[in-house]
Amino acid sequence: NAGVTQTPKFQVLKTGQSMTLQCAQDMNHNSMYWYRQDPGMGLRLIYYSASEGTTDKGEVPNGYNVSRLNKREFSLRLESAAPSQTSVYFCASSRWAGNGNTEAFFGQGTRLTVV
Amino acid sequence: KNQVEQSPQSLIILEGKNCTLQCNYTVSPFSNLRWYKQDTGRGPVSLTIMTFSENTKSNGRYTATLDADTKQSSLHITASQLSDSASYICVVSSTKGSSGDKLTFGTGTRLAVRP
């Protein structure tokens, strides 16, 4: 059972470089999410995709773009990385059933350092 | 602004002892409350999900309670084991139509179980 798979697990970028974080889920979930986790703070939503073909901004979207490539895949792109984007990034998915009582499954995380 | 506050921030207990973690929230509209366990370097994993009408839910040695009137929840761990050492995160879900889950995360309680 792969669940939610993120790549890469670790990445070091120089300021100004770009990169894409990949996420795929094999649970046929409708909704997918990108979060960042910083020390002393709860996970914060960057972007989400309630269903295939739609994406919406979360709490901290600046500096990021996303693509819901298909139902399985949801990528997060940093066009010009900044040290403030040093963080651990988590992708998650849930089977949105309209009643809110759906469990979210998280990937293992990507630890990104921008120098 | 939706908020989830957890206490204590950290806790050290001896193996075999019980402990209780607290969560207070101000999230509207309320859909459900979840407790997640996050091992170091891993993504969060769901322990329990409780809706408005549920007061208690158990998952093995983990028992969560919810008081929707006072907007408080607790997670009780019985007969702790070394493998319980992790961060425990309280998450409150609010839903808005078909926009998917909106999760507000607490900062977590870091639990260390010592032999």
mmCIF file of C-alpha atoms in Angstrom:
data_model
loop_
_atom_site.group_PDB
_atom_site.id
_atom_site.type_symbol
_atom_site.label_atom_id
_atom_site.label_comp_id
_atom_site.label_asym_id
_atom_site.label_seq_id
_atom_site.Cartn_x
_atom_site.Cartn_y
_atom_site.Cartn_z
ATOM 1 C CA ASN A 1 0.000 0.000 0.000
ATOM 2 C CA ALA A 2 1.843 3.072 -1.224
ATOM 3 C CA GLY A 3 -0.716 5.638 -0.009
ATOM 4 C CA VAL A 4 0.691 9.120 -0.594
ATOM 5 C CA THR A 5 4.153 9.276 -2.128
ATOM 6 C CA GLN A 6 6.258 12.422 -2.201
ATOM 7 C CA THR A 7 9.500 13.057 -4.015
ATOM 8 C CA PRO A 8 12.145 14.061 -3.277
ATOM 9 C CA LYS A 9 12.589 13.403 0.450
ATOM 10 C CA PHE A 10 15.361 15.959 0.808
ATOM 11 C CA GLN A 11 16.423 18.942 -1.307
ATOM 12 C CA VAL A 12 18.850 21.819 -0.976
ATOM 13 C CA LEU A 13 18.330 24.808 -3.261
ATOM 14 C CA LYS A 14 20.157 28.042 -3.793
ATOM 15 C CA THR A 15 18.165 31.251 -3.531
ATOM 16 C CA GLY A 16 16.468 31.940 -6.835
ATOM 17 C CA GLN A 17 16.473 28.358 -8.077
ATOM 18 C CA SER A 18 13.253 26.656 -9.027
ATOM 19 C CA MET A 19 11.996 23.167 -8.330
ATOM 20 C CA THR A 20 8.879 21.048 -8.321
ATOM 21 C CA LEU A 21 7.794 18.780 -5.496
ATOM 22 C CA GLN A 22 5.890 15.765 -6.723
ATOM 23 C CA CYS A 23 3.018 14.005 -4.976
ATOM 24 C CA ALA A 24 0.975 11.005 -6.028
ATOM 25 C CA GLN A 25 -1.743 9.035 -4.274
ATOM 26 C CA ASP A 26 -3.122 5.636 -5.186
ATOM 27 C CA MET A 27 -6.297 5.715 -3.075
ATOM 28 C CA ASN A 28 -8.566 7.282 -5.721
ATOM 29 C CA HIS A 29 -9.035 10.322 -3.487
ATOM 30 C CA ASN A 30 -10.696 13.431 -4.822
ATOM 31 C CA SER A 31 -8.958 16.023 -2.682
ATOM 32 C CA MET A 32 -5.250 16.739 -2.378
ATOM 33 C CA TYR A 33 -3.353 19.268 -0.314
ATOM 34 C CA TRP A 34 0.064 20.802 0.180
ATOM 35 C CA TYR A 35 1.148 21.902 3.652
ATOM 36 C CA ARG A 36 4.310 23.289 5.144
ATOM 37 C CA GLN A 37 5.455 22.605 8.683
ATOM 38 C CA ASP A 38 7.762 25.002 10.477
ATOM 39 C CA PRO A 39 9.187 24.705 13.996
ATOM 40 C CA GLY A 40 6.737 25.884 16.643
ATOM 41 C CA MET A 41 3.890 26.184 14.176
ATOM 42 C CA GLY A 42 1.092 23.913 13.113
ATOM 43 C CA LEU A 43 0.902 22.658 9.550
ATOM 44 C CA ARG A 44 -0.237 25.458 7.275
ATOM 45 C CA LEU A 45 -2.109 24.946 4.036
ATOM 46 C CA ILE A 46 -0.368 26.255 0.932
ATOM 47 C CA TYR A 47 -2.737 25.103 -1.811
ATOM 48 C CA TYR A 48 -5.374 22.485 -2.185
ATOM 49 C CA SER A 49 -7.328 20.774 -4.910
ATOM 50 C CA ALA A 50 -10.835 19.752 -3.886
ATOM 51 C CA SER A 51 -11.246 17.705 -7.027
ATOM 52 C CA GLU A 52 -9.503 17.010 -10.304
ATOM 53 C CA GLY A 53 -9.357 20.159 -12.390
ATOM 54 C CA THR A 54 -9.629 22.628 -9.522
ATOM 55 C CA THR A 55 -7.038 24.298 -7.313
ATOM 56 C CA ASP A 56 -7.407 26.948 -4.619
ATOM 57 C CA LYS A 57 -5.135 28.993 -2.430
ATOM 58 C CA GLY A 58 -4.700 28.102 1.181
ATOM 59 C CA GLU A 59 -3.311 30.116 4.044
ATOM 60 C CA VAL A 60 0.232 30.708 2.724
ATOM 61 C CA PRO A 61 0.224 30.508 -1.098
ATOM 62 C CA ASN A 62 2.707 33.274 -1.941
ATOM 63 C CA GLY A 63 5.766 32.032 -3.781
ATOM 64 C CA TYR A 64 4.159 28.758 -4.836
ATOM 65 C CA ASN A 65 2.175 27.358 -7.726
ATOM 66 C CA VAL A 66 0.434 24.027 -8.075
ATOM 67 C CA SER A 67 -0.787 21.720 -10.778
ATOM 68 C CA ARG A 68 -3.379 18.983 -10.418
ATOM 69 C CA LEU A 69 -2.069 16.906 -13.271
ATOM 70 C CA ASN A 70 -4.731 14.220 -12.945
ATOM 71 C CA LYS A 71 -6.661 12.604 -10.121
ATOM 72 C CA ARG A 72 -3.526 10.911 -8.762
ATOM 73 C CA GLU A 73 -0.952 13.669 -8.952
ATOM 74 C CA PHE A 74 -0.630 17.113 -7.396
ATOM 75 C CA SER A 75 2.641 19.005 -7.763
ATOM 76 C CA LEU A 76 3.966 22.060 -5.947
ATOM 77 C CA ARG A 77 6.353 24.423 -7.709
ATOM 78 C CA LEU A 78 8.691 27.002 -6.283
ATOM 79 C CA GLU A 79 9.571 29.369 -9.141
ATOM 80 C CA SER A 80 12.269 31.337 -7.306
ATOM 81 C CA ALA A 81 13.179 29.801 -3.987
ATOM 82 C CA ALA A 82 13.770 32.022 -0.965
ATOM 83 C CA PRO A 83 15.305 31.171 2.424
ATOM 84 C CA SER A 84 11.861 31.762 3.984
ATOM 85 C CA GLN A 85 10.660 28.695 2.099
ATOM 86 C CA THR A 86 12.982 26.452 4.066
ATOM 87 C CA SER A 87 10.544 24.043 5.626
ATOM 88 C CA VAL A 88 9.169 20.530 5.637
ATOM 89 C CA TYR A 89 6.477 20.080 3.008
ATOM 90 C CA PHE A 90 3.696 17.534 3.298
ATOM 91 C CA CYS A 91 1.298 16.389 0.660
ATOM 92 C CA ALA A 92 -2.015 14.912 1.779
ATOM 93 C CA SER A 93 -5.115 13.456 0.210
ATOM 94 C CA SER A 94 -8.641 12.720 1.348
ATOM 95 C CA ARG A 95 -11.716 11.150 -0.165
ATOM 96 C CA TRP A 96 -13.980 14.177 -0.063
ATOM 97 C CA ALA A 97 -17.441 12.774 0.491
ATOM 98 C CA GLY A 98 -19.259 16.026 1.117
ATOM 99 C CA ASN A 99 -19.840 15.335 4.802
ATOM 100 C CA GLY A 100 -16.429 16.248 6.145
ATOM 101 C CA ASN A 101 -15.882 12.930 7.864
ATOM 102 C CA THR A 102 -13.017 11.810 5.731
ATOM 103 C CA GLU A 103 -9.582 10.948 6.933
ATOM 104 C CA ALA A 104 -6.596 12.751 5.456
ATOM 105 C CA PHE A 105 -3.548 10.671 4.601
ATOM 106 C CA PHE A 106 -0.142 12.320 4.579
ATOM 107 C CA GLY A 107 3.023 11.648 2.674
ATOM 108 C CA GLN A 108 6.385 11.254 4.364
ATOM 109 C CA GLY A 109 7.380 14.842 3.779
ATOM 110 C CA THR A 110 10.040 16.723 1.809
ATOM 111 C CA ARG A 111 12.670 18.543 3.807
ATOM 112 C CA LEU A 112 13.662 21.599 1.770
ATOM 113 C CA THR A 113 16.529 23.906 2.618
ATOM 114 C CA VAL A 114 17.091 27.127 0.691
ATOM 115 C CA VAL A 115 20.520 28.670 1.153
ATOM 116 C CA LYS B 1 -9.559 33.467 12.985
ATOM 117 C CA ASN B 2 -9.677 29.700 13.411
ATOM 118 C CA GLN B 3 -7.287 28.496 16.077
ATOM 119 C CA VAL B 4 -6.327 25.257 17.766
ATOM 120 C CA GLU B 5 -4.304 25.402 20.963
ATOM 121 C CA GLN B 6 -2.671 22.414 22.609
ATOM 122 C CA SER B 7 -1.170 21.856 26.002
ATOM 123 C CA PRO B 8 1.295 20.997 27.278
ATOM 124 C CA GLN B 9 3.867 21.799 24.607
ATOM 125 C CA SER B 10 5.981 18.896 25.764
ATOM 126 C CA LEU B 11 5.696 16.076 28.243
ATOM 127 C CA ILE B 12 8.007 13.420 29.634
ATOM 128 C CA ILE B 13 6.551 10.321 31.285
ATOM 129 C CA LEU B 14 7.821 6.948 32.386
ATOM 130 C CA GLU B 15 6.957 3.843 30.443
ATOM 131 C CA GLY B 16 3.752 2.278 31.662
ATOM 132 C CA LYS B 17 2.280 5.516 32.977
ATOM 133 C CA ASN B 18 -0.837 7.238 31.641
ATOM 134 C CA CYS B 19 -1.057 10.768 30.316
ATOM 135 C CA THR B 20 -3.627 13.217 28.975
ATOM 136 C CA LEU B 21 -3.102 15.816 26.293
ATOM 137 C CA GLN B 22 -5.406 18.815 25.898
ATOM 138 C CA CYS B 23 -6.800 20.678 22.913
ATOM 139 C CA ASN B 24 -8.922 23.842 22.819
ATOM 140 C CA TYR B 25 -10.275 25.170 19.569
ATOM 141 C CA THR B 26 -12.116 28.078 18.050
ATOM 142 C CA VAL B 27 -13.042 26.863 14.587
ATOM 143 C CA SER B 28 -16.208 27.611 12.694
ATOM 144 C CA PRO B 29 -18.014 25.938 11.145
ATOM 145 C CA PHE B 30 -17.073 22.750 12.972
ATOM 146 C CA SER B 31 -17.100 19.455 11.120
ATOM 147 C CA ASN B 32 -14.927 17.092 13.096
ATOM 148 C CA LEU B 33 -11.907 16.900 15.373
ATOM 149 C CA ARG B 34 -8.988 14.605 14.777
ATOM 150 C CA TRP B 35 -5.948 13.539 16.671
ATOM 151 C CA TYR B 36 -2.837 12.673 14.702
ATOM 152 C CA LYS B 37 0.412 11.059 15.765
ATOM 153 C CA GLN B 38 3.564 12.290 14.053
ATOM 154 C CA ASP B 39 6.784 10.362 14.525
ATOM 155 C CA THR B 40 10.003 12.278 13.977
ATOM 156 C CA GLY B 41 10.720 12.631 10.271
ATOM 157 C CA ARG B 42 7.378 11.169 9.215
ATOM 158 C CA GLY B 43 4.006 12.453 8.141
ATOM 159 C CA PRO B 44 1.070 12.644 10.563
ATOM 160 C CA VAL B 45 -1.033 9.508 10.961
ATOM 161 C CA SER B 46 -4.654 9.658 12.080
ATOM 162 C CA LEU B 47 -5.571 8.198 15.475
ATOM 163 C CA THR B 48 -9.218 9.235 15.857
ATOM 164 C CA ILE B 49 -11.887 11.324 14.163
ATOM 165 C CA MET B 50 -14.859 12.626 16.150
ATOM 166 C CA THR B 51 -17.906 14.449 14.899
ATOM 167 C CA PHE B 52 -20.054 16.916 16.799
ATOM 168 C CA SER B 53 -22.249 14.200 18.277
ATOM 169 C CA GLU B 54 -19.464 11.951 19.536
ATOM 170 C CA ASN B 55 -18.125 12.351 23.070
ATOM 171 C CA THR B 56 -15.569 9.583 23.184
ATOM 172 C CA LYS B 57 -13.674 7.461 20.718
ATOM 173 C CA SER B 58 -11.012 4.878 21.371
ATOM 174 C CA ASN B 59 -8.266 3.401 19.269
ATOM 175 C CA GLY B 60 -6.412 0.792 21.301
ATOM 176 C CA ARG B 61 -4.646 2.536 24.161
ATOM 177 C CA TYR B 62 -5.679 5.947 22.825
ATOM 178 C CA THR B 63 -8.966 7.483 23.972
ATOM 179 C CA ALA B 64 -10.132 10.844 22.709
ATOM 180 C CA THR B 65 -12.918 12.912 24.224
ATOM 181 C CA LEU B 66 -14.788 15.847 22.787
ATOM 182 C CA ASP B 67 -16.880 18.504 24.507
ATOM 183 C CA ALA B 68 -18.397 20.497 21.676
ATOM 184 C CA ASP B 69 -20.018 22.945 24.081
ATOM 185 C CA THR B 70 -16.750 24.078 25.636
ATOM 186 C CA LYS B 71 -14.781 23.356 22.440
ATOM 187 C CA GLN B 72 -12.310 21.155 24.216
ATOM 188 C CA SER B 73 -10.843 17.773 23.455
ATOM 189 C CA SER B 74 -8.416 15.493 25.204
ATOM 190 C CA LEU B 75 -6.331 12.508 24.197
ATOM 191 C CA HIS B 76 -5.646 9.972 26.920
ATOM 192 C CA ILE B 77 -2.859 7.460 26.484
ATOM 193 C CA THR B 78 -3.008 4.416 28.720
ATOM 194 C CA ALA B 79 -0.040 2.280 29.778
ATOM 195 C CA SER B 80 2.411 4.234 27.666
ATOM 196 C CA GLN B 81 5.055 2.491 25.577
ATOM 197 C CA LEU B 82 8.366 3.717 24.243
ATOM 198 C CA SER B 83 6.826 3.742 20.760
ATOM 199 C CA ASP B 84 4.334 6.361 21.915
ATOM 200 C CA SER B 85 7.154 8.930 21.831
ATOM 201 C CA ALA B 86 6.008 11.328 19.120
ATOM 202 C CA SER B 87 4.190 14.594 18.545
ATOM 203 C CA TYR B 88 0.435 14.484 18.936
ATOM 204 C CA ILE B 89 -1.442 16.973 16.859
ATOM 205 C CA CYS B 90 -5.021 18.115 17.331
ATOM 206 C CA VAL B 91 -6.716 19.048 14.070
ATOM 207 C CA VAL B 92 -10.138 20.573 13.588
ATOM 208 C CA SER B 93 -11.941 20.293 10.300
ATOM 209 C CA SER B 94 -14.405 22.806 8.946
ATOM 210 C CA THR B 95 -16.174 22.237 5.692
ATOM 211 C CA LYS B 96 -17.592 24.664 3.218
ATOM 212 C CA GLY B 97 -19.776 23.064 0.646
ATOM 213 C CA SER B 98 -17.763 21.252 -1.982
ATOM 214 C CA SER B 99 -14.501 22.983 -1.207
ATOM 215 C CA GLY B 100 -13.035 20.000 0.564
ATOM 216 C CA ASP B 101 -11.670 19.687 4.055
ATOM 217 C CA LYS B 102 -10.333 22.827 5.695
ATOM 218 C CA LEU B 103 -8.037 21.667 8.455
ATOM 219 C CA THR B 104 -6.708 23.843 11.253
ATOM 220 C CA PHE B 105 -3.724 22.290 12.991
ATOM 221 C CA GLY B 106 -2.505 22.715 16.515
ATOM 222 C CA THR B 107 1.235 22.993 17.104
ATOM 223 C CA GLY B 108 1.290 19.617 18.797
ATOM 224 C CA THR B 109 2.385 18.133 22.103
ATOM 225 C CA ARG B 110 5.756 16.450 22.003
ATOM 226 C CA LEU B 111 5.611 13.334 24.180
ATOM 227 C CA ALA B 112 8.702 11.484 25.332
ATOM 228 C CA VAL B 113 8.294 8.123 27.047
ATOM 229 C CA ARG B 114 11.333 7.097 29.092
ATOM 230 C CA PRO B 115 12.155 3.536 30.197
#
